[in-house]
Short mmCIF file of C-alpha atoms in Angstrom, two decimals:
data_model
loop_
_atom_site.label_atom_id
_atom_site.label_comp_id
_atom_site.label_asym_id
_atom_site.label_seq_id
_atom_site.Cartn_x
_atom_site.Cartn_y
_atom_site.Cartn_z
CA MET G 1 5.07 -6.16 -24.41
CA GLY G 2 3.13 -8.08 -27.02
CA GLU G 3 -0.26 -8.33 -25.37
CA LYS G 4 -2.92 -5.67 -25.78
CA LEU G 5 -3.25 -3.32 -22.80
CA LEU G 6 -6.65 -2.00 -21.71
CA LEU G 7 -7.13 0.21 -18.66
CA HIS G 8 -10.47 -0.06 -16.88
CA GLU G 9 -10.74 3.39 -15.32
CA ASP G 10 -12.61 6.42 -14.09
CA PRO G 11 -10.77 9.50 -15.40
CA ARG G 12 -11.45 11.42 -12.15
CA SER G 13 -9.33 8.92 -10.21
CA GLY G 14 -5.71 9.78 -9.49
CA ASN G 15 -5.01 6.07 -9.16
CA CYS G 16 -6.03 5.64 -12.81
CA TYR G 17 -4.02 8.70 -13.81
CA LYS G 18 -0.83 7.13 -12.41
CA ILE G 19 -1.09 4.30 -14.91
CA LYS G 20 -1.84 6.60 -17.85
CA LEU G 21 1.08 8.83 -16.89
CA THR G 22 3.43 5.85 -16.62
CA ALA G 23 2.31 4.58 -20.04
CA ALA G 24 2.71 8.06 -21.56
CA LEU G 25 6.23 8.54 -20.14
CA LEU G 26 7.17 5.15 -21.60
CA SER G 27 5.32 5.64 -24.92
CA VAL G 28 3.34 2.45 -24.28
CA PRO G 29 -0.01 2.31 -26.13
CA LEU G 30 -2.92 1.93 -23.72
CA ASP G 31 -6.61 1.70 -24.52
CA THR G 32 -9.11 2.77 -21.89
CA ARG G 33 -12.66 1.80 -20.91
CA ARG G 34 -14.54 4.20 -18.67
CA TYR G 35 -16.68 3.45 -15.62
CA ASP G 36 -18.54 5.92 -13.42
CA ILE G 37 -17.77 4.95 -9.84
CA MET G 38 -20.44 7.41 -8.62
CA LYS G 39 -23.04 5.31 -10.46
CA GLY G 40 -21.76 2.02 -9.05
CA GLU G 41 -20.48 0.83 -12.41
CA THR G 42 -17.61 -1.07 -10.73
CA ARG G 43 -20.02 -2.98 -8.49
CA THR G 44 -22.18 -4.60 -11.15
CA PRO G 45 -22.29 -8.42 -11.30
CA GLU G 46 -20.51 -8.25 -14.68
CA PHE G 47 -17.67 -6.12 -13.31
CA LEU G 48 -17.26 -8.26 -10.19
CA ALA G 49 -17.27 -11.50 -12.21
CA GLY G 50 -15.14 -10.39 -15.14
CA ILE G 51 -12.90 -7.49 -14.14
CA ASN G 52 -12.27 -7.30 -10.37
CA ALA G 53 -14.07 -9.24 -7.65
CA HIS G 54 -13.01 -6.49 -5.21
CA GLY G 55 -15.15 -3.96 -7.13
CA ARG G 56 -12.49 -1.33 -7.68
CA ILE G 57 -10.75 0.46 -10.50
CA PRO G 58 -8.15 0.87 -11.90
CA VAL G 59 -7.64 -2.58 -13.39
CA LEU G 60 -5.01 -3.05 -16.07
CA GLN G 61 -6.09 -5.75 -18.51
CA VAL G 62 -3.14 -7.50 -20.16
CA GLY G 63 -4.54 -9.66 -22.93
CA GLU G 64 -7.19 -11.61 -21.00
CA ARG G 65 -5.53 -11.26 -17.59
CA MET G 66 -6.58 -8.67 -14.99
CA LEU G 67 -4.22 -6.68 -12.78
CA PRO G 68 -5.86 -4.51 -10.09
CA GLU G 69 -4.04 -2.01 -7.84
CA SER G 70 -2.64 1.11 -9.44
CA ASN G 71 0.94 0.80 -8.24
CA ALA G 72 1.17 -2.85 -9.32
CA ALA G 73 -0.03 -1.83 -12.79
CA CYS G 74 2.60 0.93 -12.95
CA TRP G 75 5.23 -1.62 -11.95
CA TYR G 76 4.13 -4.00 -14.71
CA LEU G 77 4.33 -1.29 -17.36
CA ALA G 78 7.69 0.03 -16.17
CA GLU G 79 9.68 -3.17 -15.55
CA GLY G 80 12.99 -2.91 -17.34
CA SER G 81 12.65 0.83 -17.92
CA ALA G 82 14.47 3.78 -16.34
CA LEU G 83 11.40 4.46 -14.18
CA ILE G 84 12.52 1.59 -11.89
CA PRO G 85 16.02 2.03 -10.43
CA ASP G 86 18.59 -0.66 -11.19
CA GLU G 87 20.25 -0.62 -7.79
CA PRO G 88 18.49 -3.05 -5.39
CA PHE G 89 18.33 -0.72 -2.38
CA ASP G 90 17.02 2.12 -4.55
CA ARG G 91 14.43 -0.20 -6.06
CA ALA G 92 13.25 -1.13 -2.56
CA GLN G 93 13.20 2.58 -1.61
CA MET G 94 10.98 3.24 -4.60
CA LEU G 95 8.57 0.57 -3.40
CA ARG G 96 8.80 2.07 0.10
CA TRP G 97 7.40 5.37 -1.19
CA MET G 98 4.74 3.57 -3.22
CA PHE G 99 3.55 1.69 -0.12
CA PHE G 100 3.71 4.98 1.83
CA GLU G 101 1.50 6.47 -0.86
CA GLN G 102 -1.14 3.77 -0.54
CA TYR G 103 -1.05 3.63 3.27
CA SER G 104 -0.35 7.15 4.52
CA HIS G 105 -1.16 9.47 1.61
CA GLU G 106 -4.01 8.18 -0.56
CA PRO G 107 -6.48 7.25 2.24
CA ASN G 108 -6.17 10.79 3.60
CA ILE G 109 -5.48 13.14 0.72
CA ALA G 110 -7.33 11.32 -2.07
CA THR G 111 -10.25 10.44 0.19
CA LEU G 112 -10.73 14.04 1.38
CA ARG G 113 -10.53 15.19 -2.26
CA PHE G 114 -13.20 12.65 -3.19
CA TRP G 115 -15.44 13.65 -0.31
CA CYS G 116 -15.01 17.42 -0.75
CA ARG G 117 -15.08 17.60 -4.53
CA PHE G 118 -17.29 14.71 -5.67
CA ILE G 119 -19.55 13.71 -2.74
CA GLY G 120 -19.92 17.07 -1.03
CA GLU G 121 -19.28 17.55 2.68
CA SER G 122 -22.99 17.88 3.51
CA ASN G 123 -23.70 14.48 1.94
CA LEU G 124 -21.18 12.57 4.07
CA SER G 125 -22.27 9.90 6.55
CA GLN G 126 -21.67 10.39 10.28
CA PRO G 127 -18.68 8.00 10.33
CA GLN G 128 -17.22 9.87 7.34
CA LYS G 129 -17.72 13.25 9.02
CA ALA G 130 -15.97 11.92 12.13
CA GLN G 131 -12.98 11.03 9.96
CA MET G 132 -12.58 14.46 8.34
CA MET G 133 -10.25 15.83 11.04
CA PRO G 134 -8.15 12.67 11.59
CA LYS G 135 -7.66 12.40 7.83
CA ARG G 136 -6.77 16.09 7.60
CA ILE G 137 -4.08 15.65 10.27
CA ALA G 138 -2.71 12.39 8.81
CA GLY G 139 -2.62 13.95 5.34
CA GLN G 140 -0.63 16.92 6.63
CA GLU G 141 1.74 14.52 8.36
CA ALA G 142 2.27 12.66 5.06
CA LEU G 143 2.94 15.94 3.23
CA ALA G 144 5.40 17.01 5.94
CA THR G 145 7.26 13.70 5.59
CA MET G 146 7.45 14.17 1.81
CA ASP G 147 8.61 17.78 2.15
CA ARG G 148 11.41 16.89 4.57
CA HIS G 149 12.57 14.16 2.20
CA LEU G 150 12.50 16.44 -0.85
CA GLN G 151 14.44 19.23 0.85
CA GLU G 152 17.64 17.34 0.06
CA ARG G 153 16.83 15.91 -3.35
CA GLU G 154 15.06 16.50 -6.66
CA TRP G 155 13.33 13.12 -6.94
CA PHE G 156 12.13 10.67 -4.31
CA VAL G 157 14.75 8.01 -5.07
CA GLY G 158 18.18 8.37 -6.62
CA SER G 159 18.87 11.08 -9.17
CA ALA G 160 16.01 10.60 -11.64
CA ALA G 161 12.22 10.30 -11.70
CA SER G 162 10.86 6.87 -10.79
CA LEU G 163 7.48 5.30 -10.15
CA ALA G 164 7.67 6.75 -6.63
CA ASP G 165 7.37 10.24 -8.11
CA ILE G 166 4.52 9.21 -10.40
CA ALA G 167 2.58 7.50 -7.60
CA LEU G 168 2.94 10.47 -5.26
CA TYR G 169 2.34 13.12 -7.93
CA ALA G 170 -1.12 11.79 -8.81
CA TYR G 171 -2.95 13.01 -5.70
CA THR G 172 -0.44 15.55 -4.39
CA HIS G 173 -0.89 17.84 -7.38
CA VAL G 174 -4.66 17.97 -6.71
CA ALA G 175 -4.40 18.02 -2.90
CA ASN G 176 -5.92 21.52 -2.92
CA GLU G 177 -9.18 19.93 -4.12
CA GLY G 178 -9.25 18.13 -0.76
CA GLY G 179 -8.65 21.36 1.13
CA PHE G 180 -4.91 20.88 1.62
CA ASP G 181 -2.80 24.04 1.46
CA LEU G 182 0.66 23.28 0.05
CA ALA G 183 2.17 26.63 1.08
CA PRO G 184 3.90 25.09 4.14
CA TYR G 185 5.68 22.57 1.88
CA PRO G 186 8.02 24.50 -0.46
CA ALA G 187 10.07 21.43 -1.42
CA ILE G 188 6.88 19.69 -2.55
CA LYS G 189 5.93 22.74 -4.59
CA SER G 190 9.28 22.72 -6.41
CA TRP G 191 8.98 19.00 -7.07
CA LEU G 192 5.42 19.46 -8.40
CA GLU G 193 6.86 21.89 -10.96
CA ARG G 194 9.56 19.40 -11.94
CA VAL G 195 7.30 16.44 -12.80
CA PRO G 196 5.49 18.04 -15.80
CA SER G 197 8.86 18.68 -17.45
CA LEU G 198 9.38 14.93 -17.95
CA PRO G 199 9.35 13.98 -21.66
CA GLY G 200 5.97 12.52 -22.58
CA PHE G 201 4.16 13.96 -19.53
CA VAL G 202 0.37 14.12 -19.79
CA GLU G 203 -2.07 16.06 -17.63
CA MET G 204 -4.77 14.41 -15.55
CA ALA G 205 -8.13 14.46 -17.35
CA MET C 1 23.89 -9.39 1.02
CA GLY C 2 27.09 -8.13 2.60
CA GLU C 3 25.72 -5.36 4.79
CA LYS C 4 24.50 -5.93 8.33
CA LEU C 5 20.73 -6.07 8.68
CA LEU C 6 18.98 -4.63 11.74
CA LEU C 7 15.20 -4.56 12.13
CA HIS C 8 13.77 -1.72 14.21
CA GLU C 9 10.56 -3.29 15.46
CA ASP C 10 7.79 -3.84 17.98
CA PRO C 11 7.23 -7.61 18.26
CA ARG C 12 3.45 -7.13 18.61
CA SER C 13 3.29 -5.68 15.10
CA GLY C 14 2.33 -7.97 12.24
CA ASN C 15 4.12 -5.60 9.88
CA CYS C 16 7.36 -6.36 11.74
CA TYR C 17 6.58 -10.09 11.76
CA LYS C 18 6.37 -10.10 7.93
CA ILE C 19 10.01 -9.09 7.70
CA LYS C 20 11.15 -11.60 10.31
CA LEU C 21 9.20 -14.36 8.58
CA THR C 22 10.71 -13.45 5.20
CA ALA C 23 14.22 -13.46 6.68
CA ALA C 24 13.57 -16.81 8.39
CA LEU C 25 12.24 -18.46 5.22
CA LEU C 26 15.35 -17.24 3.39
CA SER C 27 17.79 -18.06 6.24
CA VAL C 28 18.96 -14.44 6.25
CA PRO C 29 20.48 -13.32 9.59
CA LEU C 30 18.59 -10.35 11.05
CA ASP C 31 19.27 -8.50 14.29
CA THR C 32 16.41 -6.70 15.99
CA ARG C 33 16.02 -3.63 18.18
CA ARG C 34 12.77 -3.27 20.08
CA TYR C 35 10.61 -0.20 20.55
CA ASP C 36 7.36 0.10 22.48
CA ILE C 37 4.94 1.97 20.23
CA MET C 38 2.48 2.27 23.15
CA LYS C 39 5.09 4.36 25.00
CA GLY C 40 5.78 6.57 21.99
CA GLU C 41 9.27 5.21 21.47
CA THR C 42 9.01 5.69 17.69
CA ARG C 43 8.12 9.38 18.11
CA THR C 44 11.19 10.52 20.05
CA PRO C 45 13.43 13.19 18.48
CA GLU C 46 16.19 10.58 18.18
CA PHE C 47 13.96 8.12 16.32
CA LEU C 48 12.56 10.79 14.00
CA ALA C 49 16.03 12.17 13.21
CA GLY C 50 17.91 8.90 12.89
CA ILE C 51 15.54 6.07 12.01
CA ASN C 52 12.32 7.26 10.34
CA ALA C 53 11.07 10.85 10.09
CA HIS C 54 7.55 9.44 9.64
CA GLY C 55 7.67 7.98 13.18
CA ARG C 56 6.76 4.41 12.31
CA ILE C 57 8.15 0.92 12.58
CA PRO C 58 9.20 -1.42 11.06
CA VAL C 59 12.35 0.05 9.58
CA LEU C 60 14.93 -2.28 8.06
CA GLN C 61 18.41 -0.87 8.55
CA VAL C 62 20.85 -2.01 5.84
CA GLY C 63 24.30 -0.95 6.95
CA GLU C 64 23.70 2.74 7.67
CA ARG C 65 20.71 3.10 5.32
CA MET C 66 17.10 3.03 6.50
CA LEU C 67 14.21 1.30 4.71
CA PRO C 68 10.72 1.89 6.18
CA GLU C 69 7.52 0.14 5.03
CA SER C 70 7.18 -3.55 5.79
CA ASN C 71 6.46 -4.77 2.28
CA ALA C 72 9.37 -2.81 0.80
CA ALA C 73 11.67 -4.41 3.39
CA CYS C 74 10.35 -7.88 2.49
CA TRP C 75 11.00 -7.11 -1.17
CA TYR C 76 14.59 -6.06 -0.42
CA LEU C 77 15.30 -9.27 1.49
CA ALA C 78 13.67 -11.51 -1.10
CA GLU C 79 14.99 -10.08 -4.38
CA GLY C 80 16.45 -12.88 -6.44
CA SER C 81 14.84 -15.60 -4.31
CA ALA C 82 11.95 -17.98 -5.02
CA LEU C 83 9.68 -15.79 -2.86
CA ILE C 84 9.40 -13.37 -5.81
CA PRO C 85 8.04 -14.96 -9.01
CA ASP C 86 10.24 -14.82 -12.10
CA GLU C 87 7.43 -14.24 -14.58
CA PRO C 88 6.72 -10.49 -14.99
CA PHE C 89 2.91 -10.70 -14.79
CA ASP C 90 3.11 -12.95 -11.72
CA ARG C 91 5.58 -10.54 -10.11
CA ALA C 92 3.14 -7.68 -10.70
CA GLN C 93 0.30 -9.83 -9.31
CA MET C 94 2.37 -10.41 -6.19
CA LEU C 95 2.77 -6.65 -5.76
CA ARG C 96 -0.97 -6.28 -6.42
CA TRP C 97 -1.76 -8.40 -3.35
CA MET C 98 0.86 -6.58 -1.30
CA PHE C 99 -0.74 -3.21 -2.17
CA PHE C 100 -4.16 -4.74 -1.47
CA GLU C 101 -2.81 -5.78 1.93
CA GLN C 102 -1.67 -2.27 2.81
CA TYR C 103 -4.75 -0.50 1.43
CA SER C 104 -7.72 -2.82 2.01
CA HIS C 105 -6.60 -5.30 4.68
CA GLU C 106 -4.16 -3.78 7.18
CA PRO C 107 -6.06 -0.51 7.90
CA ASN C 108 -9.15 -2.57 8.77
CA ILE C 109 -8.02 -5.90 10.20
CA ALA C 110 -4.75 -4.83 11.83
CA THR C 111 -6.24 -1.59 13.14
CA LEU C 112 -9.23 -3.32 14.75
CA ARG C 113 -6.83 -5.86 16.30
CA PHE C 114 -4.73 -3.00 17.68
CA TRP C 115 -7.77 -1.19 19.04
CA CYS C 116 -9.47 -4.28 20.53
CA ARG C 117 -6.42 -6.06 21.91
CA PHE C 118 -3.95 -3.32 22.82
CA ILE C 119 -5.90 -0.05 23.29
CA GLY C 120 -9.20 -1.43 24.55
CA GLU C 121 -12.52 -0.45 23.02
CA SER C 122 -13.51 1.73 25.99
CA ASN C 123 -10.35 3.82 25.56
CA LEU C 124 -10.98 4.71 21.92
CA SER C 125 -11.61 8.30 20.80
CA GLN C 126 -14.95 9.29 19.31
CA PRO C 127 -13.58 9.33 15.73
CA GLN C 128 -12.08 5.87 16.33
CA LYS C 129 -15.37 4.53 17.71
CA ALA C 130 -17.17 5.88 14.64
CA GLN C 131 -14.77 3.88 12.47
CA MET C 132 -15.32 0.53 14.18
CA MET C 133 -18.24 -0.52 11.99
CA PRO C 134 -16.88 0.80 8.63
CA LYS C 135 -13.59 -0.98 9.34
CA ARG C 136 -15.42 -4.17 10.33
CA ILE C 137 -17.32 -4.15 7.02
CA ALA C 138 -14.27 -3.27 4.91
CA GLY C 139 -12.23 -5.97 6.67
CA GLN C 140 -14.90 -8.57 5.91
CA GLU C 141 -14.93 -7.42 2.30
CA ALA C 142 -11.13 -7.89 2.11
CA LEU C 143 -11.42 -11.37 3.61
CA ALA C 144 -14.19 -12.29 1.16
CA THR C 145 -11.99 -11.15 -1.75
CA MET C 146 -9.11 -13.28 -0.46
CA ASP C 147 -11.36 -16.29 0.08
CA ARG C 148 -12.80 -16.12 -3.44
CA HIS C 149 -9.28 -15.92 -4.86
CA LEU C 150 -8.00 -18.85 -2.78
CA GLN C 151 -10.91 -21.12 -3.71
CA GLU C 152 -9.10 -21.90 -6.94
CA ARG C 153 -5.50 -21.99 -5.80
CA GLU C 154 -3.13 -22.91 -2.98
CA TRP C 155 -1.08 -19.70 -2.97
CA PHE C 156 -1.94 -16.14 -3.92
CA VAL C 157 0.23 -16.06 -7.04
CA GLY C 158 1.45 -18.89 -9.23
CA SER C 159 2.07 -22.32 -7.77
CA ALA C 160 4.30 -21.51 -4.78
CA ALA C 161 4.41 -19.23 -1.74
CA SER C 162 5.51 -15.66 -2.46
CA LEU C 163 5.74 -12.40 -0.54
CA ALA C 164 2.02 -11.95 -1.20
CA ASP C 165 1.31 -14.90 1.10
CA ILE C 166 3.70 -13.63 3.76
CA ALA C 167 2.27 -10.10 3.69
CA LEU C 168 -1.32 -11.34 3.96
CA TYR C 169 -0.58 -14.06 6.51
CA ALA C 170 0.78 -11.62 9.09
CA TYR C 171 -2.54 -10.07 10.13
CA THR C 172 -4.96 -12.66 8.75
CA HIS C 173 -3.76 -15.35 11.14
CA VAL C 174 -4.49 -13.05 14.11
CA ALA C 175 -7.68 -11.53 12.67
CA ASN C 176 -9.65 -13.16 15.50
CA GLU C 177 -7.89 -10.77 17.89
CA GLY C 178 -9.67 -7.97 16.05
CA GLY C 179 -13.01 -9.71 16.38
CA PHE C 180 -13.04 -11.24 12.88
CA ASP C 181 -14.60 -14.70 12.60
CA LEU C 182 -12.90 -16.70 9.83
CA ALA C 183 -15.57 -19.42 9.73
CA PRO C 184 -17.21 -17.94 6.60
CA TYR C 185 -13.88 -18.15 4.73
CA PRO C 186 -12.92 -21.84 4.41
CA ALA C 187 -10.37 -21.26 1.65
CA ILE C 188 -8.55 -18.78 3.90
CA LYS C 189 -8.59 -21.31 6.73
CA SER C 190 -6.96 -23.97 4.52
CA TRP C 191 -4.37 -21.48 3.33
CA LEU C 192 -3.61 -20.44 6.93
CA GLU C 193 -2.78 -24.07 7.67
CA ARG C 194 -0.51 -24.26 4.62
CA VAL C 195 1.78 -21.33 5.47
CA PRO C 196 3.34 -22.79 8.67
CA SER C 197 4.46 -25.84 6.68
CA LEU C 198 6.97 -23.73 4.73
CA PRO C 199 10.57 -24.70 5.56
CA GLY C 200 12.04 -22.20 8.01
CA PHE C 201 8.66 -20.85 9.15
CA VAL C 202 8.68 -18.99 12.48
CA GLU C 203 5.73 -18.04 14.67
CA MET C 204 4.83 -14.44 15.50
CA ALA C 205 6.21 -13.45 18.90
#
């Protein structure tokens, strides 16, 4: 990977952490530039014109090219490494859990963490307040699905850690900050203890 | 691809259509089994135990193995074909738009279509009603992002159609059923006319 890698990030974001964890596990050098999403720093005209027209971080900059979406950035870093399974069905299963993460996990578990920890429940809008309970239930359903899957295996796909584990670890290991109790999910708890034993593992900021 | 392929689907779902469109463009034979999500047919004990513990369609069955998540199933069908770019950065960009689709597009545009066309606005719960306007705004923001991107190119990634186009076509071409007016997005409208010209293209049911 000859081109310089720069991660546009907010260190409080689990989506940014995924990319830093992937880079660390692969010993890939990665510079970072920080933005405060609470101050609207990813919605400035400069950011929208030069980094991501969709106004979101993380964005992985590869030379002069921009790659938004956390799981796509992880994929780019990990192509050809052991973090992506060789076997085609396993590779698709890995992507399955990464899409599950973005569709069924992140919008519930990460969003409730953001609202509870960074916005504050009393500062939420009425539409946000109305979503607290549906997101709580959908988040628990996602955790239950993960727990059932992990009851029979150590890692989400195949016999080794893959990007599926990294993507799901990012917000699961801080789910308590969104008010999620992991006690009913013992297989998740065991898996959460397994991830930090990976060589090169780094903590979230 | 030696193993028999069976798609567990509801033909009204754009997520299921993506997989059928991918298979058609690649001339891959695909059997289908229908479920009525409105009647809870993906929440039966048999479905949860045998097809998908998360209670959702589509699921692509490959021999005896189950692959949920529409975009993962498209990936599995298309590996090694021209629908996935060869160049690593382009391949990651394709995944970027597929994650964008599941995170920023589908939960807004497909959900409003489902609510407006199949549930009926008067039958929505209070939390759902409170989400109508936020989802309308977020859907328009996703469409604006797509339109800006397409102003400079014919396809989402590189110089040919890829899975990114298929994933985004599925619900964009029926966005009007969710009350989205595409008139402000002329580049999307041109792109929507381009997709059906692909050899092997099939309409949504």
